[in-house]
Amino acid sequence: MGKKLARAAMYFLTVFVLCSIVFLLFSTYQAKKDPMKVPSFFGYKPMTVLTNSMKPEISAGDMILVKEAKTEDIKKGDILTFQTPQKRVVTHRVAEATPQGFITKGDNNNVEDGERAKPANVIGKVAFILPNAGYIAKLISSKLGFSLFVLLPFLLYILIEVYQRISKYLNDKEKTAKVH
């Protein structure tokens, strides 16, 4: 039973590490290719929230996954991520949809945003909120975090694989020595 559990844990760890590596490499490639464009993975754009303007629904440090949306599908109450004319990325709730754009407001703000979010500047609607995952993403994207969460588990996996193969080889060799 213990070996099955260990094998399942190793399988999960391997899949997690490989998916993390692919995601990080893909995101890094996309970010370097066009620094002004938010990297997308299967149509979702992961972003870390920096302020508490959308609290209590979204807090600073949360990660949001933003999905592209057609202008006509955006309605009052949707949480929208858009780029301002100053090239800042903002995530606020739609207070009103107009032909000229969207009037938005942070849930934790007293007043609506000063400028309308123009349809051409809309990145998408918030599809998922992952509480505190932005902190983890920031840590993983650092050299220390990458070492701890990607390289270390990968090296651990390699060491366990090597140990298991050497043990199997020595056991097989011992069994054949007893037969002769």
CSV table of C-alpha atoms in Angstrom, one decimal:
chain,number,residue,atom,x,y,z
A,1,MET,CA,0.0,0.0,0.0
A,2,GLY,CA,2.8,2.4,0.9
A,3,LYS,CA,4.6,1.8,-2.4
A,4,LYS,CA,1.4,2.5,-4.4
A,5,LEU,CA,0.9,5.7,-2.5
A,6,ALA,CA,4.5,6.8,-3.1
A,7,ARG,CA,4.2,5.9,-6.8
A,8,ALA,CA,1.0,7.9,-7.1
A,9,ALA,CA,2.6,10.9,-5.3
A,10,MET,CA,5.6,10.7,-7.6
A,11,TYR,CA,3.4,10.5,-10.7
A,12,PHE,CA,1.4,13.6,-9.5
A,13,LEU,CA,4.6,15.4,-8.7
A,14,THR,CA,6.1,14.6,-12.1
A,15,VAL,CA,2.9,15.8,-14.0
A,16,PHE,CA,2.8,19.0,-11.8
A,17,VAL,CA,6.5,19.8,-12.4
A,18,LEU,CA,6.2,19.1,-16.2
A,19,CYS,CA,3.1,21.2,-16.5
A,20,SER,CA,4.7,24.0,-14.5
A,21,ILE,CA,7.8,24.0,-16.6
A,22,VAL,CA,5.8,24.0,-19.9
A,23,PHE,CA,3.5,26.9,-18.5
A,24,LEU,CA,6.5,28.9,-17.3
A,25,LEU,CA,8.5,28.4,-20.6
A,26,PHE,CA,5.4,29.2,-22.7
A,27,SER,CA,4.6,32.3,-20.6
A,28,THR,CA,8.2,33.5,-20.7
A,29,TYR,CA,8.4,33.0,-24.4
A,30,GLN,CA,5.2,35.0,-25.0
A,31,ALA,CA,6.2,37.8,-22.7
A,32,LYS,CA,9.6,38.2,-24.3
A,33,LYS,CA,8.1,38.0,-27.8
A,34,ASP,CA,5.7,41.0,-27.1
A,35,PRO,CA,6.3,42.6,-23.7
A,36,MET,CA,3.1,44.8,-24.0
A,37,LYS,CA,0.9,41.7,-24.5
A,38,VAL,CA,-0.3,39.6,-21.6
A,39,PRO,CA,0.7,35.9,-22.1
A,40,SER,CA,-2.2,33.6,-22.8
A,41,PHE,CA,-2.5,29.9,-22.0
A,42,PHE,CA,-5.4,28.0,-23.7
A,43,GLY,CA,-7.2,31.4,-24.0
A,44,TYR,CA,-6.8,32.3,-20.4
A,45,LYS,CA,-4.5,35.1,-19.3
A,46,PRO,CA,-3.2,34.8,-15.7
A,47,MET,CA,-2.7,38.1,-13.9
A,48,THR,CA,-1.8,39.0,-10.3
A,49,VAL,CA,-4.0,41.6,-8.6
A,50,LEU,CA,-1.9,44.4,-7.1
A,51,THR,CA,-4.5,46.5,-5.2
A,52,ASN,CA,-7.6,46.0,-3.0
A,53,SER,CA,-9.9,48.1,-5.2
A,54,MET,CA,-12.1,45.0,-5.8
A,55,LYS,CA,-12.2,43.8,-2.2
A,56,PRO,CA,-14.0,41.7,-0.9
A,57,GLU,CA,-14.4,39.7,-4.1
A,58,ILE,CA,-10.8,40.1,-5.3
A,59,SER,CA,-7.9,41.0,-3.0
A,60,ALA,CA,-4.3,42.1,-3.6
A,61,GLY,CA,-2.2,39.0,-4.2
A,62,ASP,CA,-5.0,37.0,-5.8
A,63,MET,CA,-4.5,35.6,-9.3
A,64,ILE,CA,-7.2,36.1,-11.8
A,65,LEU,CA,-7.7,34.2,-15.0
A,66,VAL,CA,-9.0,36.5,-17.7
A,67,LYS,CA,-10.9,35.1,-20.8
A,68,GLU,CA,-11.4,37.2,-23.9
A,69,ALA,CA,-14.9,38.4,-24.4
A,70,LYS,CA,-16.8,40.0,-27.2
A,71,THR,CA,-18.0,43.5,-26.5
A,72,GLU,CA,-21.6,42.5,-26.9
A,73,ASP,CA,-21.2,39.8,-24.2
A,74,ILE,CA,-20.0,42.3,-21.5
A,75,LYS,CA,-22.8,43.5,-19.3
A,76,LYS,CA,-23.4,45.4,-16.1
A,77,GLY,CA,-22.0,43.5,-13.1
A,78,ASP,CA,-19.2,41.7,-15.1
A,79,ILE,CA,-15.7,42.0,-13.8
A,80,LEU,CA,-13.6,43.4,-16.6
A,81,THR,CA,-9.9,43.7,-17.2
A,82,PHE,CA,-8.7,46.4,-19.5
A,83,GLN,CA,-5.8,48.7,-20.3
A,84,THR,CA,-6.0,52.4,-19.6
A,85,PRO,CA,-4.6,55.0,-22.0
A,86,GLN,CA,-1.6,55.2,-19.6
A,87,LYS,CA,-0.9,51.5,-20.3
A,88,ARG,CA,-2.0,50.4,-16.8
A,89,VAL,CA,-4.0,47.2,-16.5
A,90,VAL,CA,-7.1,47.6,-14.3
A,91,THR,CA,-9.7,45.0,-13.2
A,92,HIS,CA,-13.0,46.6,-12.1
A,93,ARG,CA,-16.7,45.8,-12.3
A,94,VAL,CA,-18.8,47.2,-15.1
A,95,ALA,CA,-21.2,49.8,-13.7
A,96,GLU,CA,-22.7,50.6,-17.1
A,97,ALA,CA,-22.2,49.4,-20.6
A,98,THR,CA,-22.5,52.2,-23.3
A,99,PRO,CA,-21.8,52.4,-27.0
A,100,GLN,CA,-18.8,54.5,-26.2
A,101,GLY,CA,-17.3,52.0,-23.7
A,102,PHE,CA,-17.7,50.7,-20.2
A,103,ILE,CA,-18.1,52.7,-17.1
A,104,THR,CA,-16.3,50.8,-14.4
A,105,LYS,CA,-15.8,51.0,-10.6
A,106,GLY,CA,-13.8,49.0,-8.1
A,107,ASP,CA,-16.0,47.4,-5.5
A,108,ASN,CA,-14.0,48.9,-2.8
A,109,ASN,CA,-13.9,52.4,-4.4
A,110,ASN,CA,-16.4,55.2,-3.6
A,111,VAL,CA,-16.6,56.6,-7.1
A,112,GLU,CA,-16.6,55.3,-10.7
A,113,ASP,CA,-13.4,55.3,-12.7
A,114,GLY,CA,-12.7,58.6,-14.4
A,115,GLU,CA,-12.3,57.2,-17.9
A,116,ARG,CA,-14.4,54.8,-19.8
A,117,ALA,CA,-12.9,51.4,-20.7
A,118,LYS,CA,-12.9,51.5,-24.5
A,119,PRO,CA,-13.9,48.2,-26.2
A,120,ALA,CA,-10.5,48.1,-28.1
A,121,ASN,CA,-8.7,48.2,-24.7
A,122,VAL,CA,-10.6,45.4,-23.1
A,123,ILE,CA,-8.4,42.4,-22.3
A,124,GLY,CA,-11.3,40.2,-21.1
A,125,LYS,CA,-13.7,39.2,-18.3
A,126,VAL,CA,-12.5,37.6,-15.1
A,127,ALA,CA,-13.3,33.8,-15.4
A,128,PHE,CA,-11.6,32.5,-12.2
A,129,ILE,CA,-10.2,33.9,-9.0
A,130,LEU,CA,-7.5,32.0,-7.3
A,131,PRO,CA,-7.0,33.5,-3.8
A,132,ASN,CA,-3.4,34.3,-2.9
A,133,ALA,CA,-2.1,32.4,-6.0
A,134,GLY,CA,-0.5,35.7,-7.2
A,135,TYR,CA,2.0,35.5,-4.4
A,136,ILE,CA,2.9,32.0,-5.4
A,137,ALA,CA,3.2,32.9,-9.0
A,138,LYS,CA,5.5,35.8,-8.1
A,139,LEU,CA,7.6,33.5,-5.9
A,140,ILE,CA,7.8,30.8,-8.6
A,141,SER,CA,8.9,33.4,-11.2
A,142,SER,CA,11.8,34.5,-9.0
A,143,LYS,CA,15.1,32.6,-9.2
A,144,LEU,CA,14.7,31.2,-5.6
A,145,GLY,CA,11.1,30.2,-6.2
A,146,PHE,CA,11.9,28.5,-9.5
A,147,SER,CA,14.7,26.6,-7.8
A,148,LEU,CA,12.4,25.6,-4.9
A,149,PHE,CA,9.2,24.7,-6.8
A,150,VAL,CA,10.5,23.5,-10.1
A,151,LEU,CA,14.1,22.5,-10.0
A,152,LEU,CA,14.2,20.9,-6.6
A,153,PRO,CA,11.1,18.6,-7.1
A,154,PHE,CA,12.5,17.7,-10.6
A,155,LEU,CA,15.9,16.8,-9.1
A,156,LEU,CA,14.2,14.9,-6.3
A,157,TYR,CA,12.2,12.9,-8.9
A,158,ILE,CA,15.5,12.1,-10.8
A,159,LEU,CA,17.2,11.0,-7.6
A,160,ILE,CA,14.3,8.7,-6.6
A,161,GLU,CA,14.2,7.2,-10.1
A,162,VAL,CA,17.9,6.6,-10.1
A,163,TYR,CA,17.7,5.0,-6.6
A,164,GLN,CA,14.8,2.8,-7.6
A,165,ARG,CA,16.6,1.6,-10.8
A,166,ILE,CA,19.8,0.9,-8.9
A,167,SER,CA,17.9,-1.0,-6.2
A,168,LYS,CA,16.1,-3.1,-8.8
A,169,TYR,CA,19.3,-3.8,-10.6
A,170,LEU,CA,21.1,-4.9,-7.4
A,171,ASN,CA,18.1,-7.0,-6.4
A,172,ASP,CA,18.0,-8.7,-9.8
A,173,LYS,CA,21.8,-9.3,-9.7
A,174,GLU,CA,21.5,-10.8,-6.2
A,175,LYS,CA,18.6,-13.1,-7.3
A,176,THR,CA,20.6,-14.3,-10.3
A,177,ALA,CA,23.7,-14.9,-8.1
A,178,LYS,CA,21.6,-17.1,-5.7
A,179,VAL,CA,20.3,-19.1,-8.6
A,180,HIS,CA,23.8,-20.0,-9.8
